[in-house]
mmCIF file of C-alpha atoms in Angstrom:
data_model
loop_
_atom_site.group_PDB
_atom_site.id
_atom_site.type_symbol
_atom_site.label_atom_id
_atom_site.label_comp_id
_atom_site.label_asym_id
_atom_site.label_seq_id
_atom_site.Cartn_x
_atom_site.Cartn_y
_atom_site.Cartn_z
ATOM 1 C CA MET P 249 -23.596 -18.170 -23.411
ATOM 2 C CA GLY P 250 -24.545 -14.637 -22.279
ATOM 3 C CA LYS P 251 -22.601 -11.590 -23.339
ATOM 4 C CA ARG P 252 -19.803 -10.814 -20.985
ATOM 5 C CA ASN P 253 -19.658 -7.361 -19.449
ATOM 6 C CA LEU P 254 -16.115 -6.094 -19.809
ATOM 7 C CA ASN P 255 -16.693 -3.016 -17.606
ATOM 8 C CA PRO P 256 -14.054 -0.809 -19.244
ATOM 9 C CA GLU P 257 -14.518 1.820 -16.408
ATOM 10 C CA PHE P 258 -13.245 -0.772 -13.882
ATOM 11 C CA TYR P 259 -10.200 -1.734 -16.011
ATOM 12 C CA SER P 260 -9.373 1.984 -16.430
ATOM 13 C CA LEU P 261 -9.487 2.328 -12.594
ATOM 14 C CA CYS P 262 -7.224 -0.686 -12.268
ATOM 15 C CA LEU P 263 -4.711 0.937 -14.653
ATOM 16 C CA LEU P 264 -4.916 4.081 -12.584
ATOM 17 C CA ALA P 265 -4.476 2.285 -9.249
ATOM 18 C CA ILE P 266 -1.401 0.459 -10.555
ATOM 19 C CA SER P 267 0.219 3.552 -12.176
ATOM 20 C CA LEU P 268 -0.697 6.262 -9.588
ATOM 21 C CA PRO P 269 2.632 6.439 -7.654
ATOM 22 C CA ILE P 270 4.855 4.870 -10.311
ATOM 23 C CA ILE P 271 4.203 5.819 -13.968
ATOM 24 C CA GLU P 272 3.147 9.225 -15.172
ATOM 25 C CA PHE P 273 2.093 8.327 -18.726
ATOM 26 C CA THR P 274 -0.250 5.413 -17.907
ATOM 27 C CA LYS P 275 -1.714 7.360 -14.979
ATOM 28 C CA ASN P 276 -2.739 10.148 -17.327
ATOM 29 C CA LEU P 277 -3.940 7.685 -19.956
ATOM 30 C CA ALA P 278 -6.081 5.953 -17.312
ATOM 31 C CA CYS P 279 -7.744 9.184 -16.332
ATOM 32 C CA LEU P 280 -8.512 9.982 -19.947
ATOM 33 C CA LEU P 281 -9.892 6.491 -20.616
ATOM 34 C CA LEU P 282 -12.011 6.693 -17.427
ATOM 35 C CA LEU P 283 -13.513 9.950 -18.587
ATOM 36 C CA VAL P 284 -14.337 8.622 -22.076
ATOM 37 C CA PHE P 285 -15.842 5.329 -20.841
ATOM 38 C CA PHE P 286 -17.760 7.090 -18.091
ATOM 39 C CA LEU P 287 -19.410 9.548 -20.481
ATOM 40 C CA TYR P 288 -20.250 6.791 -22.905
ATOM 41 C CA GLN P 289 -21.858 4.553 -20.257
ATOM 42 C CA THR P 290 -23.609 7.467 -18.553
ATOM 43 C CA ILE P 291 -25.185 8.654 -21.807
ATOM 44 C CA THR P 292 -25.972 5.256 -23.344
ATOM 45 C CA SER P 293 -27.396 3.669 -20.131
ATOM 46 C CA LYS P 294 -28.928 6.874 -18.881
ATOM 47 C CA ARG P 295 -27.094 6.439 -15.592
ATOM 48 C CA LYS P 296 -28.451 8.587 -12.744
ATOM 49 C CA VAL P 297 -25.985 11.142 -11.408
ATOM 50 C CA LEU P 298 -26.346 14.019 -8.862
ATOM 51 C CA CYS P 299 -28.059 11.573 -6.437
ATOM 52 C CA SER P 300 -25.124 11.289 -3.913
ATOM 53 C CA PRO P 301 -24.717 13.924 -1.199
ATOM 54 C CA VAL P 302 -20.955 13.476 -1.155
ATOM 55 C CA GLY P 303 -20.770 13.381 -4.961
ATOM 56 C CA ASN P 304 -22.607 16.673 -4.983
ATOM 57 C CA CYS P 305 -20.189 18.143 -2.502
ATOM 58 C CA ILE P 306 -17.331 17.059 -4.704
ATOM 59 C CA LEU P 307 -19.085 18.726 -7.685
ATOM 60 C CA ILE P 308 -19.563 21.897 -5.672
ATOM 61 C CA PHE P 309 -15.858 21.883 -4.724
ATOM 62 C CA VAL P 310 -14.822 21.531 -8.366
ATOM 63 C CA ILE P 311 -17.303 24.124 -9.700
ATOM 64 C CA GLY P 312 -16.525 26.573 -6.875
ATOM 65 C CA SER P 313 -12.831 26.241 -7.561
ATOM 66 C CA ILE P 314 -13.399 26.869 -11.237
ATOM 67 C CA ILE P 315 -15.472 29.955 -10.498
ATOM 68 C CA ALA P 316 -12.627 31.256 -8.306
ATOM 69 C CA ALA P 317 -10.133 30.521 -11.070
ATOM 70 C CA ILE P 318 -12.197 32.411 -13.584
ATOM 71 C CA GLY P 319 -12.382 35.357 -11.244
ATOM 72 C CA ALA P 320 -8.648 35.277 -10.795
ATOM 73 C CA TYR P 321 -8.130 35.082 -14.528
ATOM 74 C CA VAL P 322 -10.332 38.176 -15.030
ATOM 75 C CA ASN P 323 -8.129 39.936 -12.511
ATOM 76 C CA GLY P 324 -5.085 39.099 -14.547
ATOM 77 C CA TYR P 325 -3.667 35.908 -12.944
ATOM 78 C CA ASP P 326 -2.626 32.579 -14.547
ATOM 79 C CA ILE P 327 -5.017 29.784 -13.660
ATOM 80 C CA GLY P 328 -3.334 26.722 -15.343
ATOM 81 C CA LYS P 329 -3.037 24.788 -12.143
ATOM 82 C CA ILE P 330 -6.888 24.506 -11.718
ATOM 83 C CA ARG P 331 -6.665 21.409 -14.003
ATOM 84 C CA ASP P 332 -5.263 19.516 -11.004
ATOM 85 C CA ILE P 333 -8.443 20.083 -9.022
ATOM 86 C CA ILE P 334 -10.551 19.280 -12.045
ATOM 87 C CA ARG P 335 -8.699 16.088 -12.591
ATOM 88 C CA TYR P 336 -8.808 14.524 -9.147
ATOM 89 C CA GLY P 337 -12.235 15.977 -8.329
ATOM 90 C CA SER P 338 -13.664 14.524 -11.553
ATOM 91 C CA VAL P 339 -12.153 11.106 -10.881
ATOM 92 C CA GLY P 340 -13.734 11.068 -7.363
ATOM 93 C CA TRP P 341 -17.052 12.251 -8.638
ATOM 94 C CA MET P 342 -17.167 9.693 -11.485
ATOM 95 C CA MET P 343 -16.182 6.746 -9.196
ATOM 96 C CA ILE P 344 -19.063 7.434 -6.866
ATOM 97 C CA TYR P 345 -21.490 6.654 -9.729
ATOM 98 C CA ILE P 346 -19.544 3.783 -11.387
ATOM 99 C CA PRO P 347 -21.104 0.411 -10.461
ATOM 100 C CA LEU P 348 -18.499 -1.678 -8.699
ATOM 101 C CA SER P 349 -19.065 -4.968 -7.035
ATOM 102 C CA LYS P 350 -17.575 -5.626 -3.596
ATOM 103 C CA ALA P 351 -14.988 -7.885 -5.159
ATOM 104 C CA LYS P 352 -13.930 -5.144 -7.608
ATOM 105 C CA ILE P 353 -13.723 -2.630 -4.711
ATOM 106 C CA TYR P 354 -11.413 -4.953 -2.898
ATOM 107 C CA THR P 355 -9.385 -5.512 -6.103
ATOM 108 C CA LEU P 356 -8.872 -1.735 -6.553
ATOM 109 C CA LEU P 357 -7.983 -1.313 -2.885
ATOM 110 C CA THR P 358 -5.419 -4.052 -3.138
ATOM 111 C CA LEU P 359 -3.857 -2.531 -6.282
ATOM 112 C CA LEU P 360 -3.498 0.804 -4.537
ATOM 113 C CA ILE P 361 -1.757 -0.728 -1.590
ATOM 114 C CA LEU P 362 0.515 -2.912 -3.762
ATOM 115 C CA SER P 363 1.485 -0.010 -6.069
ATOM 116 C CA THR P 364 2.449 2.152 -3.098
ATOM 117 C CA THR P 365 4.607 -0.702 -1.708
ATOM 118 C CA VAL P 366 6.354 -1.101 -5.108
ATOM 119 C CA ALA P 367 6.970 2.692 -5.231
ATOM 120 C CA ILE P 368 8.514 2.600 -1.707
ATOM 121 C CA ILE P 369 10.886 -0.203 -2.722
ATOM 122 C CA ASN P 370 11.781 1.761 -5.815
ATOM 123 C CA ALA P 371 12.415 4.847 -3.735
ATOM 124 C CA TYR P 372 14.801 2.990 -1.462
ATOM 125 C CA TRP P 373 16.530 1.411 -4.451
ATOM 126 C CA SER P 374 17.019 4.855 -6.083
ATOM 127 C CA LEU P 375 18.474 6.175 -2.786
ATOM 128 C CA HIS P 376 20.857 3.227 -2.600
ATOM 129 C CA GLU P 377 21.912 3.663 -6.265
ATOM 130 C CA GLY P 378 22.486 7.397 -5.690
ATOM 131 C CA ARG P 379 19.918 8.359 -8.344
ATOM 132 C CA GLU P 380 17.887 10.333 -5.887
ATOM 133 C CA LYS P 381 18.986 12.562 -3.016
ATOM 134 C CA TYR P 382 15.729 12.250 -1.043
ATOM 135 C CA PHE P 383 13.235 9.558 -0.400
ATOM 136 C CA GLU P 384 10.524 10.338 -2.978
ATOM 137 C CA LEU P 385 8.025 8.023 -4.595
ATOM 138 C CA ARG P 386 8.694 7.977 -8.348
ATOM 139 C CA SER P 387 5.594 9.645 -9.729
ATOM 140 C CA ILE P 388 4.769 11.649 -6.542
ATOM 141 C CA GLY P 389 7.772 13.872 -6.268
ATOM 142 C CA HIS P 390 8.501 16.000 -3.229
ATOM 143 C CA ILE P 391 9.151 14.133 -0.026
ATOM 144 C CA ASN P 392 6.302 15.774 1.847
ATOM 145 C CA HIS P 393 3.869 14.789 -0.832
ATOM 146 C CA SER P 394 5.278 11.239 -0.822
ATOM 147 C CA SER P 395 4.696 11.166 2.968
ATOM 148 C CA ILE P 396 1.092 12.130 2.607
ATOM 149 C CA TYR P 397 0.521 9.512 -0.081
ATOM 150 C CA ILE P 398 2.076 6.849 2.100
ATOM 151 C CA LEU P 399 0.015 7.845 5.126
ATOM 152 C CA LEU P 400 -3.221 7.711 3.049
ATOM 153 C CA THR P 401 -2.254 4.144 2.065
ATOM 154 C CA ILE P 402 -1.512 3.192 5.606
ATOM 155 C CA GLY P 403 -4.899 4.578 6.587
ATOM 156 C CA ALA P 404 -6.465 2.154 4.030
ATOM 157 C CA THR P 405 -4.345 -0.768 5.054
ATOM 158 C CA ILE P 406 -4.652 -0.913 8.860
ATOM 159 C CA PRO P 407 -8.512 -1.297 8.818
ATOM 160 C CA LEU P 408 -8.133 -4.546 6.849
ATOM 161 C CA LEU P 409 -6.716 -6.116 10.021
ATOM 162 C CA PHE P 410 -10.209 -5.888 11.522
ATOM 163 C CA LEU P 411 -11.504 -8.403 9.048
ATOM 164 C CA ASN P 412 -10.149 -11.421 10.868
ATOM 165 C CA GLN P 413 -10.831 -13.631 7.861
ATOM 166 C CA TYR P 414 -7.355 -14.337 6.577
ATOM 167 C CA LYS P 415 -5.416 -17.495 6.049
ATOM 168 C CA LYS P 416 -2.061 -17.255 7.964
ATOM 169 C CA ILE P 417 -0.049 -16.635 4.792
ATOM 170 C CA ASN P 418 -2.352 -13.759 3.746
ATOM 171 C CA LEU P 419 -2.144 -12.215 7.245
ATOM 172 C CA VAL P 420 1.638 -12.423 7.098
ATOM 173 C CA ILE P 421 1.626 -10.734 3.700
ATOM 174 C CA LEU P 422 -0.617 -7.976 4.993
ATOM 175 C CA TRP P 423 1.659 -7.337 7.977
ATOM 176 C CA ILE P 424 4.711 -7.226 5.756
ATOM 177 C CA LEU P 425 3.081 -4.668 3.441
ATOM 178 C CA LEU P 426 2.039 -2.612 6.469
ATOM 179 C CA ALA P 427 5.579 -2.792 7.860
ATOM 180 C CA LEU P 428 7.026 -1.561 4.561
ATOM 181 C CA LEU P 429 4.511 1.296 4.477
ATOM 182 C CA MET P 430 5.401 2.294 8.003
ATOM 183 C CA VAL P 431 9.114 2.270 7.301
ATOM 184 C CA GLY P 432 8.550 4.387 4.262
ATOM 185 C CA LEU P 433 6.478 6.851 6.337
ATOM 186 C CA LEU P 434 9.327 7.121 8.777
ATOM 187 C CA GLU P 435 11.830 7.588 5.995
ATOM 188 C CA SER P 436 9.782 10.469 4.534
ATOM 189 C CA ASN P 437 10.591 12.378 7.720
ATOM 190 C CA SER P 438 7.312 14.482 8.082
ATOM 191 C CA ARG P 439 6.138 15.712 11.450
ATOM 192 C CA ALA P 440 2.650 16.472 10.077
ATOM 193 C CA THR P 441 2.047 12.918 8.924
ATOM 194 C CA MET P 442 3.302 11.639 12.303
ATOM 195 C CA LEU P 443 0.693 13.878 14.083
ATOM 196 C CA ALA P 444 -2.007 12.540 11.789
ATOM 197 C CA LEU P 445 -0.836 8.915 12.343
ATOM 198 C CA VAL P 446 -1.323 9.610 16.133
ATOM 199 C CA CYS P 447 -4.868 10.831 15.526
ATOM 200 C CA ILE P 448 -5.638 7.797 13.308
ATOM 201 C CA SER P 449 -4.286 5.504 16.112
ATOM 202 C CA ILE P 450 -6.479 7.160 18.740
ATOM 203 C CA ASN P 451 -9.529 6.664 16.520
ATOM 204 C CA LEU P 452 -8.570 2.980 16.026
ATOM 205 C CA VAL P 453 -8.252 2.373 19.703
ATOM 206 C CA PHE P 454 -11.633 4.053 20.338
ATOM 207 C CA ILE P 455 -13.401 2.006 17.652
ATOM 208 C CA GLY P 456 -11.586 -1.175 18.844
ATOM 209 C CA PHE P 457 -13.129 -0.826 22.356
ATOM 210 C CA LEU P 458 -16.530 0.029 20.846
ATOM 211 C CA LYS P 459 -16.358 -3.282 18.933
ATOM 212 C CA SER P 460 -15.267 -5.426 21.872
ATOM 213 C CA ARG P 461 -12.940 -5.446 24.883
ATOM 214 C CA GLU P 462 -10.679 -8.008 23.253
ATOM 215 C CA SER P 463 -10.461 -5.999 20.042
ATOM 216 C CA GLY P 464 -9.751 -2.762 22.022
ATOM 217 C CA ILE P 465 -6.951 -4.389 24.028
ATOM 218 C CA MET P 466 -5.339 -5.811 20.897
ATOM 219 C CA THR P 467 -5.493 -2.469 19.073
ATOM 220 C CA THR P 468 -4.118 -0.640 22.120
ATOM 221 C CA SER P 469 -1.351 -3.165 22.408
ATOM 222 C CA GLY P 470 -0.416 -2.705 18.760
ATOM 223 C CA VAL P 471 -0.440 1.096 19.025
ATOM 224 C CA LEU P 472 1.727 0.930 22.184
ATOM 225 C CA LEU P 473 4.143 -1.457 20.509
ATOM 226 C CA LEU P 474 4.542 0.904 17.558
ATOM 227 C CA ALA P 475 5.069 3.835 19.913
ATOM 228 C CA ALA P 476 7.693 1.923 21.898
ATOM 229 C CA LEU P 477 9.554 1.014 18.677
ATOM 230 C CA PHE P 478 9.374 4.692 17.572
ATOM 231 C CA PHE P 479 10.929 5.999 20.805
ATOM 232 C CA ALA P 480 13.483 3.193 21.002
ATOM 233 C CA SER P 481 14.765 3.476 17.533
ATOM 234 C CA GLN P 482 14.555 7.342 17.428
ATOM 235 C CA PRO P 483 14.357 7.841 13.589
ATOM 236 C CA SER P 484 15.215 11.180 12.106
ATOM 237 C CA VAL P 485 11.665 12.446 12.348
ATOM 238 C CA PHE P 486 11.840 11.780 16.128
ATOM 239 C CA HIS P 487 14.672 14.336 16.410
ATOM 240 C CA LYS P 488 12.969 16.670 13.991
ATOM 241 C CA ILE P 489 9.960 16.777 16.309
ATOM 242 C CA SER P 490 11.992 17.136 19.573
ATOM 243 C CA ASP P 491 14.491 19.680 18.204
ATOM 244 C CA ASN P 492 12.033 22.096 16.598
ATOM 245 C CA ASP P 493 9.646 24.602 18.206
ATOM 246 C CA ILE P 494 5.909 23.976 18.024
ATOM 247 C CA VAL P 495 3.812 26.647 16.348
ATOM 248 C CA PHE P 496 2.223 29.259 18.653
ATOM 249 C CA VAL P 497 4.076 28.031 21.688
ATOM 250 C CA SER P 498 7.261 30.038 21.708
ATOM 251 C CA ASP P 499 7.645 33.827 21.704
ATOM 252 C CA VAL P 500 9.837 33.499 18.682
ATOM 253 C CA LYS P 501 7.779 32.855 15.508
ATOM 254 C CA THR P 502 8.449 29.524 13.798
ATOM 255 C CA PRO P 503 8.986 29.497 9.993
ATOM 256 C CA ARG P 504 5.485 28.344 9.418
ATOM 257 C CA GLU P 505 4.069 31.182 11.512
ATOM 258 C CA LYS P 506 5.996 33.635 9.395
ATOM 259 C CA ILE P 507 4.731 31.981 6.216
ATOM 260 C CA TRP P 508 1.140 32.173 7.498
ATOM 261 C CA ASN P 509 1.612 35.935 8.307
ATOM 262 C CA THR P 510 2.775 36.376 4.689
ATOM 263 C CA THR P 511 -0.188 34.399 3.379
ATOM 264 C CA TRP P 512 -2.652 36.537 5.391
ATOM 265 C CA GLN P 513 -1.223 39.718 4.001
ATOM 266 C CA ALA P 514 -1.387 38.343 0.415
ATOM 267 C CA TRP P 515 -5.020 37.284 0.834
ATOM 268 C CA LYS P 516 -6.126 40.817 1.610
ATOM 269 C CA HIS P 517 -5.103 41.842 -1.911
ATOM 270 C CA SER P 518 -7.691 39.568 -3.612
ATOM 271 C CA PRO P 519 -10.024 38.187 -0.980
ATOM 272 C CA VAL P 520 -12.911 36.992 -3.148
ATOM 273 C CA PHE P 521 -11.306 35.043 -6.021
ATOM 274 C CA GLY P 522 -7.696 34.816 -4.860
ATOM 275 C CA ILE P 523 -4.558 35.090 -6.978
ATOM 276 C CA GLY P 524 -5.116 31.953 -8.993
ATOM 277 C CA TYR P 525 -4.298 28.299 -8.176
ATOM 278 C CA GLY P 526 -0.642 27.463 -8.340
ATOM 279 C CA ASN P 527 0.410 31.132 -8.035
ATOM 280 C CA TYR P 528 1.440 31.226 -4.381
ATOM 281 C CA ASN P 529 5.124 31.496 -5.425
ATOM 282 C CA ILE P 530 4.540 35.016 -6.920
ATOM 283 C CA ILE P 531 4.187 36.296 -3.281
ATOM 284 C CA THR P 532 7.403 38.201 -2.441
ATOM 285 C CA ALA P 533 8.217 41.180 -0.296
ATOM 286 C CA GLU P 534 8.310 43.292 -3.389
ATOM 287 C CA GLN P 535 4.942 42.001 -4.561
ATOM 288 C CA LEU P 536 3.315 42.607 -1.181
ATOM 289 C CA SER P 537 4.648 46.228 -1.244
ATOM 290 C CA LYS P 538 3.108 46.790 -4.671
ATOM 291 C CA TRP P 539 -0.182 45.319 -3.551
ATOM 292 C CA ASN P 540 -0.283 47.478 -0.379
ATOM 293 C CA PRO P 541 1.511 50.761 -1.315
ATOM 294 C CA GLU P 542 -0.399 52.757 1.185
ATOM 295 C CA LYS P 543 0.636 50.590 4.227
ATOM 296 C CA ASN P 544 3.924 51.372 5.918
ATOM 297 C CA ILE P 545 4.866 47.773 6.507
ATOM 298 C CA ASP P 546 8.391 46.247 6.173
ATOM 299 C CA TYR P 547 7.684 42.978 4.323
ATOM 300 C CA ASN P 548 11.422 42.201 4.449
ATOM 301 C CA ASN P 549 11.241 41.864 8.216
ATOM 302 C CA GLN P 550 12.579 38.317 8.650
ATOM 303 C CA GLU P 551 11.205 38.111 12.176
ATOM 304 C CA THR P 552 7.602 38.446 10.945
ATOM 305 C CA TYR P 553 7.542 37.318 7.302
ATOM 306 C CA LEU P 554 8.870 34.331 5.333
ATOM 307 C CA TYR P 555 8.412 33.518 1.733
ATOM 308 C CA SER P 556 7.868 30.007 0.295
ATOM 309 C CA SER P 557 6.454 28.130 -2.755
ATOM 310 C CA HIS P 558 3.245 27.335 -0.819
ATOM 311 C CA ALA P 559 1.558 28.223 2.455
ATOM 312 C CA HIS P 560 2.366 24.939 4.290
ATOM 313 C CA ASN P 561 -1.336 24.837 5.130
ATOM 314 C CA ARG P 562 -4.010 23.508 2.736
ATOM 315 C CA PHE P 563 -6.655 25.934 4.094
ATOM 316 C CA LEU P 564 -4.605 29.073 3.964
ATOM 317 C CA ASN P 565 -3.131 28.021 0.635
ATOM 318 C CA THR P 566 -6.639 27.725 -0.776
ATOM 319 C CA LEU P 567 -7.687 30.977 0.796
ATOM 320 C CA VAL P 568 -4.928 32.979 -0.888
ATOM 321 C CA GLU P 569 -5.047 31.146 -4.315
ATOM 322 C CA GLY P 570 -8.832 30.599 -4.539
ATOM 323 C CA GLY P 571 -10.129 33.407 -2.282
ATOM 324 C CA VAL P 572 -13.188 33.072 -0.188
ATOM 325 C CA ILE P 573 -15.022 31.181 -2.922
ATOM 326 C CA GLY P 574 -12.344 28.570 -3.294
ATOM 327 C CA PHE P 575 -12.032 28.251 0.544
ATOM 328 C CA LEU P 576 -15.732 27.786 1.001
ATOM 329 C CA SER P 577 -15.747 25.192 -1.726
ATOM 330 C CA LEU P 578 -13.067 23.218 0.057
ATOM 331 C CA ILE P 579 -15.054 23.438 3.337
ATOM 332 C CA VAL P 580 -18.115 22.094 1.594
ATOM 333 C CA LEU P 581 -16.054 19.079 0.429
ATOM 334 C CA LEU P 582 -14.728 18.341 3.908
ATOM 335 C CA PHE P 583 -18.090 18.714 5.553
ATOM 336 C CA GLY P 584 -19.568 16.377 2.975
ATOM 337 C CA ILE P 585 -17.014 13.725 3.839
ATOM 338 C CA LEU P 586 -17.613 14.422 7.569
ATOM 339 C CA PHE P 587 -21.382 13.978 6.974
ATOM 340 C CA ALA P 588 -20.723 10.640 5.332
ATOM 341 C CA VAL P 589 -18.511 9.436 8.202
ATOM 342 C CA TRP P 590 -21.274 10.429 10.659
ATOM 343 C CA GLU P 591 -24.138 9.002 8.537
ATOM 344 C CA TYR P 592 -22.517 5.578 8.014
ATOM 345 C CA LYS P 593 -21.344 5.173 11.571
ATOM 346 C CA LYS P 594 -24.650 3.338 12.529
ATOM 347 C CA ASN P 595 -24.389 -0.425 12.730
ATOM 348 C CA ILE P 596 -20.825 -0.641 11.288
ATOM 349 C CA LEU P 597 -19.695 -2.738 14.335
ATOM 350 C CA GLU P 598 -22.059 -5.535 13.206
ATOM 351 C CA ASN P 599 -20.051 -6.199 9.964
ATOM 352 C CA ASN P 600 -16.239 -6.366 9.845
ATOM 353 C CA HIS P 601 -16.162 -5.354 6.171
ATOM 354 C CA ALA P 602 -18.368 -2.310 6.727
ATOM 355 C CA LEU P 603 -16.209 -1.325 9.703
ATOM 356 C CA ALA P 604 -13.059 -1.593 7.577
ATOM 357 C CA PHE P 605 -14.335 0.646 4.922
ATOM 358 C CA TRP P 606 -15.826 3.146 7.454
ATOM 359 C CA LEU P 607 -12.316 3.315 9.035
ATOM 360 C CA ILE P 608 -10.776 3.942 5.604
ATOM 361 C CA LEU P 609 -13.207 6.794 5.050
ATOM 362 C CA ALA P 610 -12.487 8.310 8.571
ATOM 363 C CA ASN P 611 -8.684 7.808 8.263
ATOM 364 C CA THR P 612 -8.720 9.535 4.817
ATOM 365 C CA LEU P 613 -10.590 12.585 6.329
ATOM 366 C CA ILE P 614 -8.257 12.700 9.347
ATOM 367 C CA THR P 615 -5.231 12.601 7.019
ATOM 368 C CA ILE P 616 -6.262 15.387 4.633
ATOM 369 C CA SER P 617 -7.565 17.606 7.525
ATOM 370 C CA VAL P 618 -4.754 17.125 10.089
ATOM 371 C CA VAL P 619 -1.848 17.134 7.606
ATOM 372 C CA GLY P 620 -3.595 19.943 5.792
ATOM 373 C CA LEU P 621 -2.957 22.212 8.807
ATOM 374 C CA PHE P 622 0.778 22.049 8.002
ATOM 375 C CA ASN P 623 1.115 20.971 4.356
ATOM 376 C CA THR P 624 -0.765 21.012 1.111
ATOM 377 C CA THR P 625 -3.023 18.029 0.976
ATOM 378 C CA LEU P 626 -5.425 17.233 -1.953
ATOM 379 C CA HIS P 627 -2.704 17.871 -4.402
ATOM 380 C CA HIS P 628 -1.864 15.953 -7.608
ATOM 381 C CA GLU P 629 -1.332 12.236 -6.971
ATOM 382 C CA HIS P 630 -2.430 12.177 -3.352
ATOM 383 C CA GLY P 631 -5.481 14.211 -4.381
ATOM 384 C CA LEU P 632 -6.304 11.348 -6.791
ATOM 385 C CA LEU P 633 -5.662 8.714 -4.091
ATOM 386 C CA THR P 634 -7.820 10.653 -1.612
ATOM 387 C CA MET P 635 -10.695 10.663 -4.067
ATOM 388 C CA MET P 636 -10.276 7.036 -4.962
ATOM 389 C CA LEU P 637 -10.335 5.976 -1.267
ATOM 390 C CA LEU P 638 -13.338 8.077 -0.558
ATOM 391 C CA ALA P 639 -15.290 6.705 -3.590
ATOM 392 C CA LEU P 640 -14.406 3.078 -2.787
ATOM 393 C CA SER P 641 -15.382 3.444 0.825
ATOM 394 C CA LEU P 642 -18.662 5.221 -0.061
ATOM 395 C CA ARG P 643 -19.538 2.521 -2.648
ATOM 396 C CA PHE P 644 -18.969 -0.335 -0.208
ATOM 397 C CA LEU P 645 -20.846 1.317 2.636
ATOM 398 C CA SER P 646 -23.785 2.053 0.442
ATOM 399 C CA TYR P 647 -23.892 -1.655 -0.480
ATOM 400 C CA HIS P 648 -23.859 -2.507 3.186
ATOM 401 C CA LEU P 649 -26.808 -0.269 4.036
ATOM 402 C CA HIS P 650 -28.770 -1.365 1.011
ATOM 403 C CA GLU P 651 -28.291 -5.069 2.027
ATOM 404 C CA LYS P 652 -29.153 -4.364 5.650
ATOM 405 C CA ALA P 653 -32.326 -2.544 4.619
ATOM 406 C CA ILE P 654 -33.404 -5.597 2.408
ATOM 407 C CA ASN P 655 -32.718 -8.048 5.320
ATOM 408 C CA GLU P 656 -34.747 -5.991 7.717
ATOM 409 C CA ASN P 657 -37.680 -5.871 5.337
ATOM 410 C CA VAL P 658 -37.678 -9.652 4.805
ATOM 411 C CA VAL P 659 -40.363 -11.224 6.913
#
């Protein structure tokens, strides 16, 4: 018998996928094991790295963020939170180069979906038992971060319906999981994730009609049914949307507009390197006055400025904490993902599996970009989930292109 390849990197990823929204200790252990096994395999097998455009964009994002953090440290700011970017960025970068079969990719995706579902059930149970005041996934924390995590999982679950290769029982299970995820998303009560879900739905309808008329009609029917249920049931997020002003529409500034004004004033103090990742909460009226003593501005004016623990915008938050260098590094990452979405769009309609993973890639980009306009995406656990979904999608799509090229060259 031949020697069996245990693939410790894959099992580390399995542990990470299971633990991510549930257990803190095993999640951190999985990240550490993945790093150790990746370094060992890369060195001993002389694995080629730096050959993936998206992988290089992730690397630029991490290195650029580190440079920004070093600059902030030199200027006297704490930079401890940079480890979050290093952690999820490193996991994403390593996964792009770890050899994973299609079966293992599907296994990891399944574990990610199941662990999120378990976390949602646990969150409901904690609410029922009175142990928690808000609907929060156990290892994710804040309700907005839980909402982002759930939406990312939904964006990875819906495309699986395009496979059309399930036994009835498996299809029923998939629909039940999707229903639980949707209920969890509504319970998280986030307007930003609702907007991103609308964008994802529009993309699904568009792709559905590109695939076939029948597929487009079925996709549209599903989206309209969900919309009808949303308006009929009127969950709390429905009233949150209808009862609050939209940014930049009313003459009266919304809370987010005031926070963004504050962010803009703070950025001017340290435009190149920022004030250090995780330090947004040091921004106060008193601090702004110290940074800009020559300006006669009333930073206590509640009609113009509002102070928060973060900017409620991923891009502005990065701009003030990482400066121009950190901001440009983030833009490189997003454009790298957008490039992959564009590059892999060719011929995906010919293969349901390729289409599913292309949609996962696109949905992930939509989520972190659209929600990022109003909340802090790419953060802690949902930063890790984002990178895992990106890497799994890219690995699968690269297999598809490779197999297609071989078939085309066969005479």
